[in-house]
Each structure stands twice: as structure tokens, then as C-alpha cells.
Amino acid sequence: MLDYRIETFITLCKERNYSKTAQILCITQPAVTQHIQYLERYYNCKLFEYENKQLNLTNQGKILERMALGLSASTKRVQLLIQESKNKTKAFKVGGSLSVSEYMMPPVLTELLKLTPELNIDFKVDSSMNLIKSLKTGATECILIEGEFDKQELEYRLFSTEEYIAISSKPVDASTLNEILNETLICANQDSGCYKLLTQELSKEGLTINDFCNVVYTNNLTLIKKLVLSGVGIAFIYKNAVLKELEANELYEIPLQKAIYQDYHFVTLKNNMFLKDYLAFYEFAKSIYEKQKA
């Protein structure tokens, strides 16, 4: 059970507003102030400071936030384990980005459920940014995401490095991004790791998404593949997601000169008493995925 002052601190870290924190916790604003002042006296440091009327964590506050979030996640996991012992069930809350859910996790979860059929899996699909938020609130216990994130505040392991390629329903003779701007681009939504990676690569060439003659957005990788297969446009996608279609000559890789790669990371909170269990899942998931790729 968390100390109520730590719960106040965690909420204030998230809201960055004393009034909103008081409303959420159903206490008075002076009580929030008293809780924070108690922690500052206890740890003999300032936890928050105002800069341009914005409430920010100090460096010491950031350290306490990481510790408190880990403790909070551990506490919620303990509560879940106690409930499971009553119901004789097992539960696991994990999350993944769109591409992870579409082609990385299905074989992993299949094998996991074969080994532990009594396991209740709650798999959350969202953007990397929202999944990191879900870690901090306890909505997920560990996540598999793509792209950049703040590595100082989280525990992480490299899961896989994936090649990112341009595909078409017919052979396209192009070696640079400029040569395919006359195509309709079928693109993942703007909060996805795929979109961010593509915009970064285009930016290196002085280009943007809007330089394509037309852009169609969707948050469904299967739909992206089907639209490209129908011949209405091209797309950028992780190569392992379309290997079968490439081998069957249903889709064709556009032979761009510059290869593009993206790292996927397994992420959980630091200072978590269940870290060993989560890393065991990481090793299991990584081994299953690497077998599938081979």
C-alpha cells in the first residue's frame, strides 16, 4: 500500500497543477501542498519549481518520480496477484504499437497461451507515446514499442532492428525518394512510429509527406497492404511484415539506395520489484520472434 503522500506526489507529477491534483484525489489544495512539503522535508530537497508559471520537477523530483512510479506499479501488481490467488487465475497486462500488434506479437502470444492457457492477457494497442503513459498509470506492465523515447526514466532492452522498405504492386524503377513523389502514398497515422520514421528520412532529403502527389492515412497495417496490392498507391512498411507477398511477387520492393532501419524496444518501469518476471517474458518473446523470422 502506497503512502498517501506518495500518491499525491505521483498525481501532481502527472497533472503539474495543485488544483487539478486536489480535485482528482478529492482533497483540498492546501492538503496537496502539505503532502509535498512533507516529502520535501523528508528528502531534504525541492521536488517542484515554477519556471515561466509552469510547474516542473527538479532533478531530485525526477529521481523520486521514477522510484515512486516503480513502487506504484509493484503495488498494483501485488494487489493483482492477491486477487488472482483467490480466483485461481493469472493476468498479464502488456502493450504494443500498431506494427507490433499486427505481426510481431501474434506468434508470441500464441506460444504463451499454449504454455499457460489459464493466463488472462490484456493486450493494449496504441501509439508509443500513449503506451509509455499507460506504464506510468499502471494500465500496462510492460510494452513493446518503436522509435525514440526517454531512456533515462525507463528500463528497456533492444528487442529487434527492422528494415523499413518502400513497396508497390508492380516493379518501380526508382532509387531515390524524389523519384517516387508522383505516387499516392498509403501512410500510417501521424502518431505512429512508422510515420515519424518516414518524416525523419524525408526531412534528411529536404522533403515532407505533403510532397507526395496524394496521401492516404490509416491506422491499420493490413489495410495498407491491401491498398498497395490493389495498385492504388505505394507504402513504406517493415520488410518482415510483407515477406510472403514479396516472395510471391504480389508486392515489389522499390530499390531505394538508402536503407532505413528502426529499433524496437521492450520497455517497463525502473525500480520495479517484478522486473525479473518481465525480463523473463522479454527473453521468451524475443526467442519466439527470432524463430519466426528465421
JSON list of N, CA, C and O in Angstrom, two decimals, residues 4 8 18-33 35:
[
{"chain": "A", "resi": 4, "resn": "TYR", "atom": "N", "xyz": [0.01, 7.77, 1.30]},
{"chain": "A", "resi": 4, "resn": "TYR", "atom": "CA", "xyz": [-0.90, 8.69, 0.60]},
{"chain": "A", "resi": 4, "resn": "TYR", "atom": "C", "xyz": [-0.18, 9.94, 0.08]},
{"chain": "A", "resi": 4, "resn": "TYR", "atom": "O", "xyz": [-0.58, 10.54, -0.91]},
{"chain": "A", "resi": 8, "resn": "THR", "atom": "N", "xyz": [-0.12, 11.41, -3.76]},
{"chain": "A", "resi": 8, "resn": "THR", "atom": "CA", "xyz": [-0.30, 12.82, -4.11]},
{"chain": "A", "resi": 8, "resn": "THR", "atom": "C", "xyz": [0.83, 13.30, -5.01]},
{"chain": "A", "resi": 8, "resn": "THR", "atom": "O", "xyz": [0.60, 14.00, -6.01]},
{"chain": "A", "resi": 18, "resn": "TYR", "atom": "N", "xyz": [-1.69, 22.02, -8.84]},
{"chain": "A", "resi": 18, "resn": "TYR", "atom": "CA", "xyz": [-2.14, 21.69, -7.49]},
{"chain": "A", "resi": 18, "resn": "TYR", "atom": "C", "xyz": [-3.66, 21.56, -7.42]},
{"chain": "A", "resi": 18, "resn": "TYR", "atom": "O", "xyz": [-4.18, 20.68, -6.74]},
{"chain": "A", "resi": 19, "resn": "SER", "atom": "N", "xyz": [-4.36, 22.46, -8.12]},
{"chain": "A", "resi": 19, "resn": "SER", "atom": "CA", "xyz": [-5.82, 22.44, -8.07]},
{"chain": "A", "resi": 19, "resn": "SER", "atom": "C", "xyz": [-6.39, 21.17, -8.69]},
{"chain": "A", "resi": 19, "resn": "SER", "atom": "O", "xyz": [-7.27, 20.51, -8.11]},
{"chain": "A", "resi": 20, "resn": "LYS", "atom": "N", "xyz": [-5.88, 20.78, -9.88]},
{"chain": "A", "resi": 20, "resn": "LYS", "atom": "CA", "xyz": [-6.36, 19.56, -10.54]},
{"chain": "A", "resi": 20, "resn": "LYS", "atom": "C", "xyz": [-6.03, 18.33, -9.71]},
{"chain": "A", "resi": 20, "resn": "LYS", "atom": "O", "xyz": [-6.82, 17.39, -9.62]},
{"chain": "A", "resi": 21, "resn": "THR", "atom": "N", "xyz": [-4.85, 18.33, -9.10]},
{"chain": "A", "resi": 21, "resn": "THR", "atom": "CA", "xyz": [-4.45, 17.21, -8.25]},
{"chain": "A", "resi": 21, "resn": "THR", "atom": "C", "xyz": [-5.41, 17.06, -7.08]},
{"chain": "A", "resi": 21, "resn": "THR", "atom": "O", "xyz": [-5.82, 15.94, -6.74]},
{"chain": "A", "resi": 22, "resn": "ALA", "atom": "N", "xyz": [-5.77, 18.17, -6.48]},
{"chain": "A", "resi": 22, "resn": "ALA", "atom": "CA", "xyz": [-6.71, 18.14, -5.35]},
{"chain": "A", "resi": 22, "resn": "ALA", "atom": "C", "xyz": [-8.06, 17.59, -5.79]},
{"chain": "A", "resi": 22, "resn": "ALA", "atom": "O", "xyz": [-8.68, 16.78, -5.08]},
{"chain": "A", "resi": 23, "resn": "GLN", "atom": "N", "xyz": [-8.53, 18.02, -6.97]},
{"chain": "A", "resi": 23, "resn": "GLN", "atom": "CA", "xyz": [-9.82, 17.54, -7.48]},
{"chain": "A", "resi": 23, "resn": "GLN", "atom": "C", "xyz": [-9.80, 16.04, -7.73]},
{"chain": "A", "resi": 23, "resn": "GLN", "atom": "O", "xyz": [-10.75, 15.33, -7.38]},
{"chain": "A", "resi": 24, "resn": "ILE", "atom": "N", "xyz": [-8.74, 15.57, -8.34]},
{"chain": "A", "resi": 24, "resn": "ILE", "atom": "CA", "xyz": [-8.63, 14.14, -8.67]},
{"chain": "A", "resi": 24, "resn": "ILE", "atom": "C", "xyz": [-8.61, 13.29, -7.40]},
{"chain": "A", "resi": 24, "resn": "ILE", "atom": "O", "xyz": [-9.25, 12.23, -7.33]},
{"chain": "A", "resi": 25, "resn": "LEU", "atom": "N", "xyz": [-7.89, 13.77, -6.38]},
{"chain": "A", "resi": 25, "resn": "LEU", "atom": "CA", "xyz": [-7.73, 12.99, -5.15]},
{"chain": "A", "resi": 25, "resn": "LEU", "atom": "C", "xyz": [-8.83, 13.26, -4.13]},
{"chain": "A", "resi": 25, "resn": "LEU", "atom": "O", "xyz": [-8.85, 12.64, -3.07]},
{"chain": "A", "resi": 26, "resn": "CYS", "atom": "N", "xyz": [-9.72, 14.22, -4.47]},
{"chain": "A", "resi": 26, "resn": "CYS", "atom": "CA", "xyz": [-10.83, 14.58, -3.58]},
{"chain": "A", "resi": 26, "resn": "CYS", "atom": "C", "xyz": [-10.32, 15.07, -2.21]},
{"chain": "A", "resi": 26, "resn": "CYS", "atom": "O", "xyz": [-10.81, 14.65, -1.14]},
{"chain": "A", "resi": 27, "resn": "ILE", "atom": "N", "xyz": [-9.29, 15.90, -2.26]},
{"chain": "A", "resi": 27, "resn": "ILE", "atom": "CA", "xyz": [-8.76, 16.54, -1.07]},
{"chain": "A", "resi": 27, "resn": "ILE", "atom": "C", "xyz": [-8.65, 18.04, -1.35]},
{"chain": "A", "resi": 27, "resn": "ILE", "atom": "O", "xyz": [-8.87, 18.48, -2.48]},
{"chain": "A", "resi": 28, "resn": "THR", "atom": "N", "xyz": [-8.28, 18.80, -0.36]},
{"chain": "A", "resi": 28, "resn": "THR", "atom": "CA", "xyz": [-8.15, 20.24, -0.56]},
{"chain": "A", "resi": 28, "resn": "THR", "atom": "C", "xyz": [-6.79, 20.57, -1.16]},
{"chain": "A", "resi": 28, "resn": "THR", "atom": "O", "xyz": [-5.82, 19.80, -1.04]},
{"chain": "A", "resi": 29, "resn": "GLN", "atom": "N", "xyz": [-6.71, 21.74, -1.78]},
{"chain": "A", "resi": 29, "resn": "GLN", "atom": "CA", "xyz": [-5.43, 22.17, -2.35]},
{"chain": "A", "resi": 29, "resn": "GLN", "atom": "C", "xyz": [-4.37, 22.38, -1.26]},
{"chain": "A", "resi": 29, "resn": "GLN", "atom": "O", "xyz": [-3.21, 21.99, -1.46]},
{"chain": "A", "resi": 30, "resn": "PRO", "atom": "N", "xyz": [-4.72, 22.96, -0.10]},
{"chain": "A", "resi": 30, "resn": "PRO", "atom": "CA", "xyz": [-3.73, 23.06, 0.98]},
{"chain": "A", "resi": 30, "resn": "PRO", "atom": "C", "xyz": [-3.19, 21.70, 1.42]},
{"chain": "A", "resi": 30, "resn": "PRO", "atom": "O", "xyz": [-2.03, 21.57, 1.80]},
{"chain": "A", "resi": 31, "resn": "ALA", "atom": "N", "xyz": [-4.06, 20.67, 1.35]},
{"chain": "A", "resi": 31, "resn": "ALA", "atom": "CA", "xyz": [-3.60, 19.32, 1.72]},
{"chain": "A", "resi": 31, "resn": "ALA", "atom": "C", "xyz": [-2.55, 18.82, 0.74]},
{"chain": "A", "resi": 31, "resn": "ALA", "atom": "O", "xyz": [-1.56, 18.18, 1.14]},
{"chain": "A", "resi": 32, "resn": "VAL", "atom": "N", "xyz": [-2.75, 19.09, -0.56]},
{"chain": "A", "resi": 32, "resn": "VAL", "atom": "CA", "xyz": [-1.74, 18.71, -1.56]},
{"chain": "A", "resi": 32, "resn": "VAL", "atom": "C", "xyz": [-0.42, 19.39, -1.24]},
{"chain": "A", "resi": 32, "resn": "VAL", "atom": "O", "xyz": [0.65, 18.76, -1.25]},
{"chain": "A", "resi": 33, "resn": "THR", "atom": "N", "xyz": [-0.49, 20.69, -0.93]},
{"chain": "A", "resi": 33, "resn": "THR", "atom": "CA", "xyz": [0.73, 21.44, -0.59]},
{"chain": "A", "resi": 33, "resn": "THR", "atom": "C", "xyz": [1.41, 20.84, 0.63]},
{"chain": "A", "resi": 33, "resn": "THR", "atom": "O", "xyz": [2.64, 20.68, 0.66]},
{"chain": "A", "resi": 35, "resn": "HIS", "atom": "N", "xyz": [1.28, 17.74, 1.70]},
{"chain": "A", "resi": 35, "resn": "HIS", "atom": "CA", "xyz": [1.87, 16.43, 1.36]},
{"chain": "A", "resi": 35, "resn": "HIS", "atom": "C", "xyz": [3.22, 16.62, 0.67]},
{"chain": "A", "resi": 35, "resn": "HIS", "atom": "O", "xyz": [4.20, 15.92, 0.98]}
]
